[in-house]
Every structure is written in structure tokens, then in C-alpha cells.
Coordinates of N, CA and C in Angstrom, one line a residue:
X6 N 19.7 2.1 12.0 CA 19.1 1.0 12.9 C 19.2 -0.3 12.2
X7 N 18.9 -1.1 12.9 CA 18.9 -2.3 12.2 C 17.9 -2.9 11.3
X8 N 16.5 -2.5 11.9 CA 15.6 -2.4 11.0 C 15.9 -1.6 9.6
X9 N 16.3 -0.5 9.8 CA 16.8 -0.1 8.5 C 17.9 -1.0 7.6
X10 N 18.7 -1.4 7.9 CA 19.5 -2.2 7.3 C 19.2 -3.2 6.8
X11 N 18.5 -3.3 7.7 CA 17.7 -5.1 7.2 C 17.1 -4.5 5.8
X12 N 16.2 -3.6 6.2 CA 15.4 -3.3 5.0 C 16.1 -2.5 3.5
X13 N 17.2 -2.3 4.1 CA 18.0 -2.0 2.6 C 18.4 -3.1 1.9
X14 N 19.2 -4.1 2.8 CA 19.4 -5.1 2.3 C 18.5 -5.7 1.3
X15 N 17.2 -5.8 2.0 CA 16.4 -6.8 1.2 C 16.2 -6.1 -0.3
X16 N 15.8 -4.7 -0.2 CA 15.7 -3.7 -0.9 C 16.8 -3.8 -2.5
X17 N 18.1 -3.8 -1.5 CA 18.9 -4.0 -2.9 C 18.9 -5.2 -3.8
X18 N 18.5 -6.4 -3.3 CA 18.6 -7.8 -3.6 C 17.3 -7.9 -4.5
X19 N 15.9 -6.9 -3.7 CA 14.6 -7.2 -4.4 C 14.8 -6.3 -5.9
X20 N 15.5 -5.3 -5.9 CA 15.0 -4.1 -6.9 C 16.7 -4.4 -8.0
X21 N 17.4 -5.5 -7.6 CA 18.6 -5.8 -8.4 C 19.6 -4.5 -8.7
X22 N 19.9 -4.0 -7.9 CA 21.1 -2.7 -7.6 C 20.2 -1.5 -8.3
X23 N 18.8 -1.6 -9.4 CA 18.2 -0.4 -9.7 C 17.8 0.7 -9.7
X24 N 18.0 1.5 -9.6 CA 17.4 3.1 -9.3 C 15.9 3.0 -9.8
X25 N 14.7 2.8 -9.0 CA 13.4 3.0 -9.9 C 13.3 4.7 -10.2
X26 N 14.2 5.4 -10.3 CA 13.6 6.8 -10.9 C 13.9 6.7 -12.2
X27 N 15.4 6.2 -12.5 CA 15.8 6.6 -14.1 C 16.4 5.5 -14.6
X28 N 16.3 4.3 -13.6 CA 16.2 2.6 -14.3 C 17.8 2.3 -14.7
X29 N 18.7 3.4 -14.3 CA 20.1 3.0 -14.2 C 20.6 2.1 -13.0
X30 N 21.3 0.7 -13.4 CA 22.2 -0.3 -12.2 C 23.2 0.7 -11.7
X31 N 23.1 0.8 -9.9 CA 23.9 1.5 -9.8 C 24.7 0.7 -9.1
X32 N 25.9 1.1 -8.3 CA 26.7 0.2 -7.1 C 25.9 0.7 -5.9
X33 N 25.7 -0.5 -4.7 CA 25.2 -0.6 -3.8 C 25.0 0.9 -3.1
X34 N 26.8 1.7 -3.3 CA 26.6 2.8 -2.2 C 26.0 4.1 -2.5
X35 N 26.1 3.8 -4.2 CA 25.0 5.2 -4.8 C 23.7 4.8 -5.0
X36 N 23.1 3.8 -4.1 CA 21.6 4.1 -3.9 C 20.8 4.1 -2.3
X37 N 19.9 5.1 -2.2 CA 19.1 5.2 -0.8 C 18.2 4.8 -1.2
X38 N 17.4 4.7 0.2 CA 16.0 3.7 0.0 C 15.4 5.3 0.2
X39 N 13.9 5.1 -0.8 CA 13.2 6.4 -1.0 C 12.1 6.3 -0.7
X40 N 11.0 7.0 -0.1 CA 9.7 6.8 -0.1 C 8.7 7.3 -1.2
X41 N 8.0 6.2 -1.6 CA 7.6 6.4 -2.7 C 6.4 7.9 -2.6
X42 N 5.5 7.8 -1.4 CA 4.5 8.5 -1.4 C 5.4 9.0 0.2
X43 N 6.0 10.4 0.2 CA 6.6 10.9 1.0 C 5.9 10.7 2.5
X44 N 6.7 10.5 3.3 CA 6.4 10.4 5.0 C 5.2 11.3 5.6
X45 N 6.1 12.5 5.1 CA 5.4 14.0 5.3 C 4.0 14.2 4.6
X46 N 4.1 13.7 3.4 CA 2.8 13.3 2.8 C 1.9 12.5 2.9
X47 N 2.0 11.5 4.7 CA 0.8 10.7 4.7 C 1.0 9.1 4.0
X48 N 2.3 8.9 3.8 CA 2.5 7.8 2.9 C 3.3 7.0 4.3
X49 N 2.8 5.3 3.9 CA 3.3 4.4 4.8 C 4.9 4.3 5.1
X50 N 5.1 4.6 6.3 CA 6.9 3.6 6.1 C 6.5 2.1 6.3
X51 N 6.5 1.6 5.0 CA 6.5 0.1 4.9 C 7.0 -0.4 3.5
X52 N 7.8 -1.4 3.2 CA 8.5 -1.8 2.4 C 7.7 -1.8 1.1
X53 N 6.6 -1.5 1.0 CA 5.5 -1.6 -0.4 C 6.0 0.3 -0.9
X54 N 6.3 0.6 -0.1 CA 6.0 2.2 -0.5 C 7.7 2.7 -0.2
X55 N 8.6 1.7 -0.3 CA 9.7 2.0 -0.8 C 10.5 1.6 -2.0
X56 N 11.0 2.1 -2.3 CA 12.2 2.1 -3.4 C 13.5 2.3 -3.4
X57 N 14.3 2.5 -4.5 CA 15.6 2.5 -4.7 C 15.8 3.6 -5.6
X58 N 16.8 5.3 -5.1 CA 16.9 5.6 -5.9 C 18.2 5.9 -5.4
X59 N 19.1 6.9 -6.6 CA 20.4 6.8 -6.9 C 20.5 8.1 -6.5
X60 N 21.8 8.5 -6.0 CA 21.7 9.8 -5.1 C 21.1 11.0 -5.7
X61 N 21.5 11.0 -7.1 CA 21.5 12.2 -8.1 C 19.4 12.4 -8.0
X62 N 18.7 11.3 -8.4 CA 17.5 11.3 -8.3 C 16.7 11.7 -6.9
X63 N 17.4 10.7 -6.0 CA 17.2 10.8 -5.0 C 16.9 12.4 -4.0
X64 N 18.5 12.9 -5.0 CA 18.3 15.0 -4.4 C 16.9 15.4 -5.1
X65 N 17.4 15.3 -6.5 CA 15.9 16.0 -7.0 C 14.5 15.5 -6.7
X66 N 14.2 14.4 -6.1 CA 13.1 14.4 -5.8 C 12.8 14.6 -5.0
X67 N 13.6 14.6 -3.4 CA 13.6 15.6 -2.4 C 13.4 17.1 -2.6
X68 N 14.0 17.5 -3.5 CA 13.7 18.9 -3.4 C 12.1 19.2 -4.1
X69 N 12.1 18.3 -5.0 CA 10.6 18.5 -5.5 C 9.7 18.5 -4.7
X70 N 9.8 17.0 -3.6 CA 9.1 17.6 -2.6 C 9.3 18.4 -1.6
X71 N 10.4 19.0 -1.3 CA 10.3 20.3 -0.1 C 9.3 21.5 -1.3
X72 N 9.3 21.9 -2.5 CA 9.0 22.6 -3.0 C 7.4 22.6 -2.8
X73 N 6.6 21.4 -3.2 CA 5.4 21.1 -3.3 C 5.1 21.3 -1.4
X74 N 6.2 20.7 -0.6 CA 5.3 21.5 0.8 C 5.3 22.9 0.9
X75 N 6.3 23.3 0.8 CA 6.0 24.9 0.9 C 5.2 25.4 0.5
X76 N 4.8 24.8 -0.7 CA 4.0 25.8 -1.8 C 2.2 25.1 -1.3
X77 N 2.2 24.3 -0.5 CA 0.7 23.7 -0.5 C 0.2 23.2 0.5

């Protein structure tokens, strides 16, 4: 959507191409915007409670959290 775009945009410009999980510069296309305190978890979609991570981080923290829902 566009809202989404918008908000990547700004995202990549605010966080300087960085992955906040493991603080490596990545190129634009190897980073998603992430929620810091998951959706599913009651955490805001709003640009304070996002980030930048890099695909590789980005999987494992998704799975960390599918694991922590199942399990709780």
C-alpha cells in the first residue's frame, strides 16, 4: 500500500540502510520493516515500534516469535 511505502521509505532514510538486529548496512532490498513488539503481541503498528531488519534476522526473529506463540 502506499502507506506502507511511504513508511519504508522514511524508514530506510531514518535508520541509514541499517539492520537494528545485527547493525550490518545492508542494500535497500535486503531489508523489511519489522515490528519491534510483534502485532500479534499487542504492539503498536506505528512508526516508533518499527525497525529495519535484514532478511536473514528478520526470518529468525519471526520464527522466534511463532515459537513463543505456540508455546504461551
Amino acid at each position: 500500500t502506499y502507506r506502507s511505502q511511504k513508511r519504508r521509505k522514511f524508514m530506510l532514510k531514518r535508520d541509514e540502510l541499517t539492520c537494528a538486529i545485527c547493525g550490518q548496512v545492508r542494500l535497500a532490498t535486503d531489508l523489511q520493516v519489522d515490528h519491534v513488539i510483534p502485532l500479534a503481541e499487542g504492539g503498536p503498528d506505528t512508526i516508533e515500534n518499527c525497525q529495519l531488519a535484514c532478511l536473514e534476522c528478520h526470518s529468525r526473529k519471526t520464527s522466534e516469535e511463532a515459537r513463543r506463540g505456540r508455546s504461551g
